[in-house]
Coordinates of C-alpha atoms in Angstrom, one line a residue:
Chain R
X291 CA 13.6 19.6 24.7
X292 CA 12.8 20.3 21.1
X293 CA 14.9 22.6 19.3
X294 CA 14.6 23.3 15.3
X295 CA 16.8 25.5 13.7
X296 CA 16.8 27.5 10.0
X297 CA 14.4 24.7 8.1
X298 CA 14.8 25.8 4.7
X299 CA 12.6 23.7 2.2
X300 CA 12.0 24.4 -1.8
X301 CA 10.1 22.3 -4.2
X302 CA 11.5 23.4 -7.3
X303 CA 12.2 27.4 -7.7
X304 CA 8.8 27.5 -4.9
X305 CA 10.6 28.8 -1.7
X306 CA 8.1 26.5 0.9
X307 CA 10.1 27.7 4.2
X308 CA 12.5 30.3 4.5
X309 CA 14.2 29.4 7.8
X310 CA 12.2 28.3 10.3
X311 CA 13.3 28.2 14.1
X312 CA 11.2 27.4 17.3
X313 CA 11.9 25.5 20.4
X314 CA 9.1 23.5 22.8
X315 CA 9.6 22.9 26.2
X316 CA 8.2 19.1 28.1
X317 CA 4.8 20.1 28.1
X318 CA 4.4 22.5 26.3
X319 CA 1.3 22.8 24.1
X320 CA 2.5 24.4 20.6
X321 CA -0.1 25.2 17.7
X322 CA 1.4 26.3 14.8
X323 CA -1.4 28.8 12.5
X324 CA -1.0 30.5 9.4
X325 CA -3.1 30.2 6.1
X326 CA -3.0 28.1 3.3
X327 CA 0.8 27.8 1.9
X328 CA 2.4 29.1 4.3
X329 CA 4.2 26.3 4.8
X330 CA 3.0 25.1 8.1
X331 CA 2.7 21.2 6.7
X332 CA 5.8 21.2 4.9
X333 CA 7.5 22.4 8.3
X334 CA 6.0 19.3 10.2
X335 CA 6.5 17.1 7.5
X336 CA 10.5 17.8 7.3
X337 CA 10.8 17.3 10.9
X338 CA 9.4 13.8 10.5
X339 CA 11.4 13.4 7.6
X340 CA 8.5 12.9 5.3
X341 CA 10.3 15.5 3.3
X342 CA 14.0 16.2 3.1
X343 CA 14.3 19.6 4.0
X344 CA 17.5 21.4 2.4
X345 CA 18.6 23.0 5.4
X346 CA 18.5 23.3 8.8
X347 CA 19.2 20.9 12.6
X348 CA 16.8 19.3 15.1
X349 CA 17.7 18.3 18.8
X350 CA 15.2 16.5 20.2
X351 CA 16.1 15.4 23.8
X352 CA 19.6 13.5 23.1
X353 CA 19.8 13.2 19.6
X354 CA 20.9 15.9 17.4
X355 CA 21.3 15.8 13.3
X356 CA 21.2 18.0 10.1
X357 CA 17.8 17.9 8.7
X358 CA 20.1 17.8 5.3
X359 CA 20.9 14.5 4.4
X360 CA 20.2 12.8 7.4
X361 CA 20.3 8.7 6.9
X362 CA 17.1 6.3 7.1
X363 CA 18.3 5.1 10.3
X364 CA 19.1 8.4 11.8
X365 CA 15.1 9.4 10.3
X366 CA 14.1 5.9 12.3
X367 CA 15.7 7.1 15.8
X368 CA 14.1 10.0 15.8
X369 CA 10.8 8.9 14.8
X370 CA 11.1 6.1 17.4
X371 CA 10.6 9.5 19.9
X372 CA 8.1 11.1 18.0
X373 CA 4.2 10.2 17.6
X374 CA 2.7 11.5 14.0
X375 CA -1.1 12.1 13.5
X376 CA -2.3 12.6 10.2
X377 CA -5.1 15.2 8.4
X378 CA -6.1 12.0 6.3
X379 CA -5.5 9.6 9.5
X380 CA -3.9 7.0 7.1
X381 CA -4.4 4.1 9.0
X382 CA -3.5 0.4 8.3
X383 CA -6.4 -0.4 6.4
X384 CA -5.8 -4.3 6.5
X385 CA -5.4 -4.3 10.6
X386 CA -8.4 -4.0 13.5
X387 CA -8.3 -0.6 15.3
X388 CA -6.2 -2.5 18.2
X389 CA -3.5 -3.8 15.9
X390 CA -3.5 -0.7 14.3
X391 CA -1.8 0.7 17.4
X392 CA -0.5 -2.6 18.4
X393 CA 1.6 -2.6 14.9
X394 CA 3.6 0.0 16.0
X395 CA 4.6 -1.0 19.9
X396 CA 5.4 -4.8 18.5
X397 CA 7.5 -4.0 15.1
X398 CA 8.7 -1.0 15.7
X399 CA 9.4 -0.3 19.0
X400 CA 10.1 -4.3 20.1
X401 CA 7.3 -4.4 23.2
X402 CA 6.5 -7.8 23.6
X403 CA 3.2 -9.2 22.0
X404 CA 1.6 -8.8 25.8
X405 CA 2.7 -5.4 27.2
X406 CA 1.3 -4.1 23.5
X407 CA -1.7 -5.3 23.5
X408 CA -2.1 -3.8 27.4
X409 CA -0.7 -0.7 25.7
X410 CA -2.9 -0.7 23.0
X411 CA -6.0 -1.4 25.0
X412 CA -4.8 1.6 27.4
X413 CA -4.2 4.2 24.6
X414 CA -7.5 3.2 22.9
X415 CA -9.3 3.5 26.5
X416 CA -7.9 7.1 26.7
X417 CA -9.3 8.2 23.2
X418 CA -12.7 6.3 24.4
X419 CA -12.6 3.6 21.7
X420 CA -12.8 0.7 23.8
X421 CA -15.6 -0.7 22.3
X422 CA -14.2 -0.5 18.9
X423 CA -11.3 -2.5 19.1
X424 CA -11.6 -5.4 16.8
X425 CA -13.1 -2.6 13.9
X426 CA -11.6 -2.5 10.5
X427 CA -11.0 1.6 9.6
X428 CA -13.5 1.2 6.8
X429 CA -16.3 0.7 9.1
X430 CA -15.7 3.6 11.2
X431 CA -16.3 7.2 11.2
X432 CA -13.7 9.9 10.2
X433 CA -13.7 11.2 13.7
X434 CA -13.4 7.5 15.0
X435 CA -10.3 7.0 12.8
X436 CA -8.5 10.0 13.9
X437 CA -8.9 9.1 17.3
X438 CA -7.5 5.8 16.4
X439 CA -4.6 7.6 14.6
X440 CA -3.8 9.5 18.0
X441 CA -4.3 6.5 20.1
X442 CA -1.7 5.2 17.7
X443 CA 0.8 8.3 18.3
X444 CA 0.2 8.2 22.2
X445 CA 0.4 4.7 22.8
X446 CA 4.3 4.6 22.8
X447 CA 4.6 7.6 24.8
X448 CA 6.8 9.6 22.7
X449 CA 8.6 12.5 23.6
X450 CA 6.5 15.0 21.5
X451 CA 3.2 14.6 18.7
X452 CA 3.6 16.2 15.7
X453 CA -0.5 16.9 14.6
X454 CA -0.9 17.5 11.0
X455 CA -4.3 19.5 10.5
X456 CA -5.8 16.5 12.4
X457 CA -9.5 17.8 11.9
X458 CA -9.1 19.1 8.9
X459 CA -11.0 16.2 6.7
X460 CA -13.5 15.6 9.3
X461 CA -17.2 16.5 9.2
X462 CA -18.1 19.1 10.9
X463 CA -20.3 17.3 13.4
X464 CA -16.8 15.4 14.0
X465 CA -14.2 17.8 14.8
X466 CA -15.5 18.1 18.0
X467 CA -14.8 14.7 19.7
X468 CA -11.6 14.6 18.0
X469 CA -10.1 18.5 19.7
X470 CA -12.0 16.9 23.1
X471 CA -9.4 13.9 23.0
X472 CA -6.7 16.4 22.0
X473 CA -7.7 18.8 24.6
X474 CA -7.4 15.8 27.2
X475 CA -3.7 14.7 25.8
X476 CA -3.1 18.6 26.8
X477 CA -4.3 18.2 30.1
X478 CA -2.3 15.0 30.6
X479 CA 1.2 17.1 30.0
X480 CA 1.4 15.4 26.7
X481 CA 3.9 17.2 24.4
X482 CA 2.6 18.4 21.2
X483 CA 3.4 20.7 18.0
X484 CA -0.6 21.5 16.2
X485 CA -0.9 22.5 13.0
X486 CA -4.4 23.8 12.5
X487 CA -6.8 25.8 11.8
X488 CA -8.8 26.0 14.4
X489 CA -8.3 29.1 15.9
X490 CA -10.5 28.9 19.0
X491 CA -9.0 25.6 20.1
X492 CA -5.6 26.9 19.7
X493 CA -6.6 29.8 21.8
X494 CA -8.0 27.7 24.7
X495 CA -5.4 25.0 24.7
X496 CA -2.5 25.8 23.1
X497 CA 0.5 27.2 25.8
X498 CA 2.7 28.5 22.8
X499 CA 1.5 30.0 19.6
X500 CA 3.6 30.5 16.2
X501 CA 2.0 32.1 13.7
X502 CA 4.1 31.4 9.9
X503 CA 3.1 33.3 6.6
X504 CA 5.1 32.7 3.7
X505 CA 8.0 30.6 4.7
X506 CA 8.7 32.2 7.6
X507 CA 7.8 32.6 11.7
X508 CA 6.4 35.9 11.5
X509 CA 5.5 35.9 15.1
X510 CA 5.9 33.7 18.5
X511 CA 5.4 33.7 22.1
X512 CA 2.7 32.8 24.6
X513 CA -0.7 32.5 24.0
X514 CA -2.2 35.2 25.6
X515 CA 0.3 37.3 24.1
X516 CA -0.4 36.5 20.6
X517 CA -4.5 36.8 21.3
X518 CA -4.8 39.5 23.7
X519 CA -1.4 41.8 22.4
X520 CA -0.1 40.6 18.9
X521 CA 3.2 42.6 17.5
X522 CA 2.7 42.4 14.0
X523 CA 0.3 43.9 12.2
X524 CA 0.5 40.9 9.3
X525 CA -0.8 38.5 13.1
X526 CA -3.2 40.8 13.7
X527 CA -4.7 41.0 10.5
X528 CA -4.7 36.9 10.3
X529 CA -6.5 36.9 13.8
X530 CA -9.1 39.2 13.4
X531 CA -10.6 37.3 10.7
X532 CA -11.1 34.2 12.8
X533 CA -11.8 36.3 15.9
X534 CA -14.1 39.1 14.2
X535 CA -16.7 38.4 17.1
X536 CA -14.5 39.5 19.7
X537 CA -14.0 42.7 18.2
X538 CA -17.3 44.2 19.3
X539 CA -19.4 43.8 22.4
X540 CA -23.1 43.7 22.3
Chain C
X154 CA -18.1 -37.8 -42.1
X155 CA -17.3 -36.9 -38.1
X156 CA -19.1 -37.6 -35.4
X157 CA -19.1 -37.5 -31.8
X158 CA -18.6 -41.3 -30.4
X159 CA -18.6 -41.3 -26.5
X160 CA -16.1 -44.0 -26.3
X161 CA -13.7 -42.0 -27.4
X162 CA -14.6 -38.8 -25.6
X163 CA -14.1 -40.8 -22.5
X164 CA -11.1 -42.3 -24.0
X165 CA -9.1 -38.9 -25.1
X166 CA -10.4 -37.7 -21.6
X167 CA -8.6 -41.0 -20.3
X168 CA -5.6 -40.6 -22.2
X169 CA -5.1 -36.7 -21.4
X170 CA -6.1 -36.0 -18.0
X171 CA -2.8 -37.5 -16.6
X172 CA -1.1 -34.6 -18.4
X173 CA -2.7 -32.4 -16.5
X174 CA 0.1 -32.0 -14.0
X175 CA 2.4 -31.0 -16.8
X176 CA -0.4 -28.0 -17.5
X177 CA 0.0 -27.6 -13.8
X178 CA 3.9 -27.1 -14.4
X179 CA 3.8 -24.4 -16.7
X180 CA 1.1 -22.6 -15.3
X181 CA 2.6 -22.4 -11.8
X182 CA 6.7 -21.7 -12.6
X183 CA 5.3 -19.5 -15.4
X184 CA 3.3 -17.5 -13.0
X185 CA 6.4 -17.6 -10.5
X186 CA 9.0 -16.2 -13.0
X187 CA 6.3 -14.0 -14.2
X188 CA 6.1 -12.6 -11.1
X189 CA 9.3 -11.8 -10.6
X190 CA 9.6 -10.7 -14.2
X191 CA 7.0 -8.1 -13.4
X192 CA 8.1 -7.0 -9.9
X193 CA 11.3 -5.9 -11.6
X194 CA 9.5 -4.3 -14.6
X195 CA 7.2 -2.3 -11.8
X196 CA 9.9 -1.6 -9.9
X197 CA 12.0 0.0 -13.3
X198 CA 8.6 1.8 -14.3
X199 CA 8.0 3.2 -11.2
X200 CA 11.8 5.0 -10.2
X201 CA 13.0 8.2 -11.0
X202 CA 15.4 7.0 -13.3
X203 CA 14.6 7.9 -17.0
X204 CA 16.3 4.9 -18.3
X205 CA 14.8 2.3 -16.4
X206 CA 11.6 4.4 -16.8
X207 CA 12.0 3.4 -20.9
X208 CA 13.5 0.3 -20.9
X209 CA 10.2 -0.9 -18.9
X210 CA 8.0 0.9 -21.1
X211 CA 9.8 -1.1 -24.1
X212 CA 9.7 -4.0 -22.6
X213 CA 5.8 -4.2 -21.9
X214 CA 5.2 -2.5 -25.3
X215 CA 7.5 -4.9 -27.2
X216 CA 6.1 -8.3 -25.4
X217 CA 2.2 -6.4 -25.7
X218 CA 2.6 -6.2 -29.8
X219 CA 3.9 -10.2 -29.6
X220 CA 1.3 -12.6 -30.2
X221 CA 2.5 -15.7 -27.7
X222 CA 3.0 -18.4 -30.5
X223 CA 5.8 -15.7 -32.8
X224 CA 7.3 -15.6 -28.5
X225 CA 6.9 -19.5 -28.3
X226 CA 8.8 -20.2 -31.9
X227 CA 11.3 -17.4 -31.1
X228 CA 12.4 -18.8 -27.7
X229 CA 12.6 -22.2 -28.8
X230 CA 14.0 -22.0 -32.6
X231 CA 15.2 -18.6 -32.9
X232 CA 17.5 -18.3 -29.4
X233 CA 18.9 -22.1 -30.2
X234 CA 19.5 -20.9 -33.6
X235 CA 21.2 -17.8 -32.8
X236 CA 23.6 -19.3 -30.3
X237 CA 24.1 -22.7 -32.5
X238 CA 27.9 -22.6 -32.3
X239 CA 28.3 -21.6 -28.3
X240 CA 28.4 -24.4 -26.0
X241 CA 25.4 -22.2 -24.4
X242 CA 23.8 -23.0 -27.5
X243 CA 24.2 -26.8 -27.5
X244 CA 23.4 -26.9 -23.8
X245 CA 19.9 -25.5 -24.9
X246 CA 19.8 -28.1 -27.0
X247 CA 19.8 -31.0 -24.3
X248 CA 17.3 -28.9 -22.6
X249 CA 13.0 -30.3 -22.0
X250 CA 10.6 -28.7 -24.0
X251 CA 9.0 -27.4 -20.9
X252 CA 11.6 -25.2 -19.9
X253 CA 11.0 -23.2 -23.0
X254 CA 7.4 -23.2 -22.5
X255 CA 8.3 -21.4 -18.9
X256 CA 11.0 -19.2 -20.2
X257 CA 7.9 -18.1 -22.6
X258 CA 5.3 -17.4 -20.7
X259 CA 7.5 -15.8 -17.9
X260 CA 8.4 -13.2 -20.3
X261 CA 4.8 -13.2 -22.0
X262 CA 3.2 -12.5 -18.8
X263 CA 6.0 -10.5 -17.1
X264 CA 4.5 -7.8 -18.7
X265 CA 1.0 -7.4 -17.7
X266 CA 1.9 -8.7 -14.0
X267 CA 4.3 -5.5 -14.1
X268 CA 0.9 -3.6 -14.7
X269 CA -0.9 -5.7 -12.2
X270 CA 1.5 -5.1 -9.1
X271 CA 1.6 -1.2 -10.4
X272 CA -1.8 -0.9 -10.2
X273 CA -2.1 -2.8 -6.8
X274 CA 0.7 -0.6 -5.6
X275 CA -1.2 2.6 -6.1
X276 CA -4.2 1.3 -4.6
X277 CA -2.7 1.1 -1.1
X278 CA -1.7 4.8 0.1
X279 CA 1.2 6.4 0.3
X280 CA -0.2 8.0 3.8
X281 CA 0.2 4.5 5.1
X282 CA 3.7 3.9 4.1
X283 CA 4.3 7.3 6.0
X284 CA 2.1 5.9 8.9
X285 CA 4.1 3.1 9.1
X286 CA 7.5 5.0 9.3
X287 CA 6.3 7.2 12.0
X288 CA 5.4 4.5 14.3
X289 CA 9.0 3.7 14.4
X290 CA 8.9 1.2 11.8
X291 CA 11.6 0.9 8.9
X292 CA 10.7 0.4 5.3
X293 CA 11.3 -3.0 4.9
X294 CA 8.7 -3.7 7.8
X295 CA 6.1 -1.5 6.9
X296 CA 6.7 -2.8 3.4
X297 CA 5.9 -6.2 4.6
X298 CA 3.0 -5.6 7.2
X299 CA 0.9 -3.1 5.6
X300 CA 1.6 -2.5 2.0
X301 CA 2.1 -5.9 0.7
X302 CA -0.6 -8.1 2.1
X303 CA -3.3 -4.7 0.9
X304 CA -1.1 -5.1 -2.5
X305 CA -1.8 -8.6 -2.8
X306 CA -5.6 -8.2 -2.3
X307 CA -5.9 -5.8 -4.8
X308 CA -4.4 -8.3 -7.2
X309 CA -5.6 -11.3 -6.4
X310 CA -8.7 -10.8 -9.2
X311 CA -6.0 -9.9 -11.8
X312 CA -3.4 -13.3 -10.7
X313 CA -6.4 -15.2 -11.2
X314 CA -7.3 -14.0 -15.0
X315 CA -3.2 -14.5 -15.7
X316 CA -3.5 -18.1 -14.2
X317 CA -6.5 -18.7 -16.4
X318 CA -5.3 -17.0 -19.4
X319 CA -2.0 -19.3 -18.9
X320 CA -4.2 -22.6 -18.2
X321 CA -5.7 -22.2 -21.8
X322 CA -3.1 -20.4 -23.5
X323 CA -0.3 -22.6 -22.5
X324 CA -2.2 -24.8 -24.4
X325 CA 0.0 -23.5 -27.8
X326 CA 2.9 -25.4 -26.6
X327 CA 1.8 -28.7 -28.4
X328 CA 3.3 -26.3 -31.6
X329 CA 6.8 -27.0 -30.2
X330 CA 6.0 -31.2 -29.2
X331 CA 5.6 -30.6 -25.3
X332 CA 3.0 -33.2 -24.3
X333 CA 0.3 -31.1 -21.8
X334 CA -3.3 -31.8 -21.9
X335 CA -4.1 -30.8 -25.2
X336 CA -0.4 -32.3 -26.9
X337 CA -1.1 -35.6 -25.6
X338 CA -4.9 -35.3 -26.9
X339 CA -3.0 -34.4 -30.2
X340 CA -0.5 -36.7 -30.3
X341 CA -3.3 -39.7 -29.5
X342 CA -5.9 -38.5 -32.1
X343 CA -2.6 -38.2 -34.7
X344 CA -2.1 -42.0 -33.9
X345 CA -6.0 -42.7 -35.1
X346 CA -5.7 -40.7 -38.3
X347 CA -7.5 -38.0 -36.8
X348 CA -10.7 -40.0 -37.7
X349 CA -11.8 -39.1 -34.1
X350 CA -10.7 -35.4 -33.5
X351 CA -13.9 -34.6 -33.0
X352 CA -14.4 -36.5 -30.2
X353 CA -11.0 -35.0 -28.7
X354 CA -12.2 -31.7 -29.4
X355 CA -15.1 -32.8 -27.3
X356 CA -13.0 -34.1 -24.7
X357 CA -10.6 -31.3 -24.3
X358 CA -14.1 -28.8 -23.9
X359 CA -14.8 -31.3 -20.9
X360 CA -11.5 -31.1 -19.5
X361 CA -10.6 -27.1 -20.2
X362 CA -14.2 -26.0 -19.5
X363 CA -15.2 -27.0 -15.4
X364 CA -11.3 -26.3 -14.6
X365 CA -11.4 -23.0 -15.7
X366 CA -15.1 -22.3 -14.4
X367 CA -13.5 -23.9 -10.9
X368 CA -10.4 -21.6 -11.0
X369 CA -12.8 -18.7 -11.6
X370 CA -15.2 -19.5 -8.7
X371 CA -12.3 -20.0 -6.0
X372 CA -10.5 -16.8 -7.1
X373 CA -13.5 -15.3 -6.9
X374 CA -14.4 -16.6 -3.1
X375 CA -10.9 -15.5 -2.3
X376 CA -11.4 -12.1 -2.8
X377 CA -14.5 -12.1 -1.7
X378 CA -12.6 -13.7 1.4
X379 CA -10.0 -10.9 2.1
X380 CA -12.6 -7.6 2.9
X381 CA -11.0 -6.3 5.7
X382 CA -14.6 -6.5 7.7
X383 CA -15.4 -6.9 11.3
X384 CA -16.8 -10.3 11.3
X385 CA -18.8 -9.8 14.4
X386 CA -20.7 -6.8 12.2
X387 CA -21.4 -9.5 9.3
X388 CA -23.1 -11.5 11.8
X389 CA -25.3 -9.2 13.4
X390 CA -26.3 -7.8 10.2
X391 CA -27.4 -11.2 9.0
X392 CA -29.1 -11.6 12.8
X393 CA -31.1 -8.4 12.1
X394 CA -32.1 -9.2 8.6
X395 CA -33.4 -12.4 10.1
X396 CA -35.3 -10.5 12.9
X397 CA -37.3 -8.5 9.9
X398 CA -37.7 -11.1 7.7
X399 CA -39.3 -12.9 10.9

């Protein structure tokens, strides 16, 4: 359903991705891991066109275009299929947390003011916010906010969530209602591509694992394949420092 | 010697208030112009382009290093002067003193509102631009829904200094004839021999003072106004303030 081909991205002489390729399937559940630089952001970012990547196609159900160059309106098409949740949530700080996903459904999508508010209520419901609705972001948690921010991704059903290290600037305390929601989205059949660092999570809900060091994919497949039998030695050394207590039994 | 007489306090006051709306002129088309002035100026300082990039930087540093009145005499002699034998020219001629007085202050202040919408600019995030595109929204309506009313807030204090600074500064345009507030005060204490000036001094603190004080206040309120809070929070933190106190 998803299909990206050869991303190529610099900033500057700094080679950020080398060629990136990866497909998702409806459904499928994709984290993305790698450590810091390996480009794993920039990678999400270009297929949001956040950043212009310098090479390289995406096909997302129907449409089709070269990452290169690719027009505002071609950019708006594709992101009217695609939900985006932040690492800094970057919501609307001068809207309530229900217009905040309202916003979206009215102006961008052309619901009418009724169905989006129904909408709204609905996605807020699922991320258990209800009570929250007429909050302004600055009077919620961090955890609060990012579940507003998927609430806002969900809410008009799009094709596939691209997750940018969404727990990544929460307190610790935090991360855990946030990967609960997440988890749920998973178990609703929801499409997603997770960037994060979160190893465990990944391992317990992610269907497809890729793991990227330096610009490129330097392993993919399912995800009992890359926990239980990794190929690469470069994988395996990345794994077993997040994993170390599974090396030894007591 | 001089002397404050109350009769004529109240009767400069009587004679000058009327004139406010022509202070009202200037300060609002001023602060329109000025605006756009300074969106464009921004706008230059903020692109890529190198060029733009210096001509805004000359621009703000020229019109910074120009005390208003050398602006005010240059407008309304020097561009006249300049463009004496054009018909351009002699149309300026033909033209109300007011309109120079905009023109003036327009560029005067064009300048600092550049700074003013930069500065608001940067306050509002570029995540939420972003946010705003990937909810399926083009840059014109994010633009309009979530970065310009947060811009606006954050320059709402700084609007209200420029209108204030234009309210009493403005005032320099009796130097060039235009009857405001303090030309008409002027031109009536000029027809009594300045014997009473210091009673129009006195009235022109009376008028100048409250209105600027009042201008201050509402600004104020207006900011205070525009928190993005959850007014139902407000009120229940009043309510249990209340419960402690009783």
């Amino acid at each position: 359903m998803l299909k990206v081909e050869n991303v190529h991205k610099s900033f500057g002489k700094n080679q950020v991705l080398k060629g990136v390729s990866f497909d998702v399937e409806k459904g499928d559940v994709v984290a993305i891991l790698g450590s810091s630089g390996s480009g794993k952001t920039t990678l999400l970012r270009c297929l949001e066109f956040f950043e212009k990547a310098d090479d390289g196609r995406i096909e997302l159900g129907e449409l089709k275009t070269d990452l290169k160059g690719a027009h505002k309106s071609v950019a708006n098409q594709f992101r009217q299929h695609t939900g985006f949740v932040f690492q800094n949530y970057n919501l609307f700080n001068n809207k309530t947390a229900l217009d905040n996903v309202k916003l979206g459904l009215i102006k961008g999508h052309g619901v009418d003011k009724k169905k989006a508010d129904e909408l709204a209520r609905k996605a807020l419901d699922k991320v258990g916010l209800s009570d929250r609705l007429d909050y302004y972001p600055s009077e919620l948690s961090g955890g609060q906010q990012q579940r507003i921010g998927i609430a806002r991704a969900v809410a008009f059903e799009p094709d596939v969530i691209f997750m940018d290290e969404p727990t990544s600037a929460l307190d610790p305390e935090l991360v855990g209602e946030v990967l609960e929601t997440i988890k749920k989205l998973a178990e609703n059949g929801i499409t997603m591509v997770i960037v994060t660092h979160e190893i465990s999570f990944a391992r317990d809900v992610a269907t497809k694992v890729i793991y990227m060091d330096e610009g490129v994919i330097v392993e993919q497949g399912t995800s009992l394949e890359i926990f239980s039998r990794p190929k690469q030695e470069r994988t395996r050394q990345f794994l077993s420092r997040f994993l170390a207590d599974y090396d030894y039994v007591i | 010697m001089k002397k404050i007489e109350l009769e004529w306090v109240f009767y400069f006051i009587k004679e000058s208030l009327p004139y406010l709306s022509v202070t009202a002129q200037y300060v609002f088309f001023s602060l329109i112009f000025g605006t756009v002035i300074g969106s464009v100026i921004a706008k230059a300082k903020m692109s890529k382009s190198k060029i733009a990039n210096f001509l805004a930087s000359f621009y703000i540093t020229i019109v910074r290093c120009t005390p208003s009145i050398v602006l005010l005499f240059l407008v309304y002699f020097g561009v006249p002067a300049l463009l004496r034998d054009t018909s351009f020219g002699a149309w300026l001629n033909t033209l109300p003193t007011i309109i120079f007085v905009i023109v003036t202050y327009s560029i005067f202040i064009g300048a600092s509102i550049s700074e003013v919408i930069r500065g608001a600019f940067q306050v509002v995030s570029k995540g939420q631009r972003e946010a705003g595109l990937a909810v399926g929204m083009n840059e014109f309506q994010t633009f309009a829904s979530i970065i310009l009313p947060q811009m606006v807030k954050a320059a709402i204090p700084n609007i209200g200094n420029t209108i204030i600074f234009l309210f009493k500064e403005g005032a320099l345009a009796y130097t060039i004839g235009l009857h405001d507030v303090l030309g008409r005060a002027y031109f009536m204490s000029g027809r009594t021999m300045n014997v009473h000036a210091l009673s129009m001094y006195v009235a022109l603190t009376l008028i100048y003072w409250p209105i600027s004080l009042l201008l201050e206040k509402l600004f104020k309120t207006i900011s205070e106004k525009m928190q993005y809070v959850h007014v139902e929070t407000v009120k229940e933190t009043e309510l249990a303030k209340e419960v402690k106190a009783a």
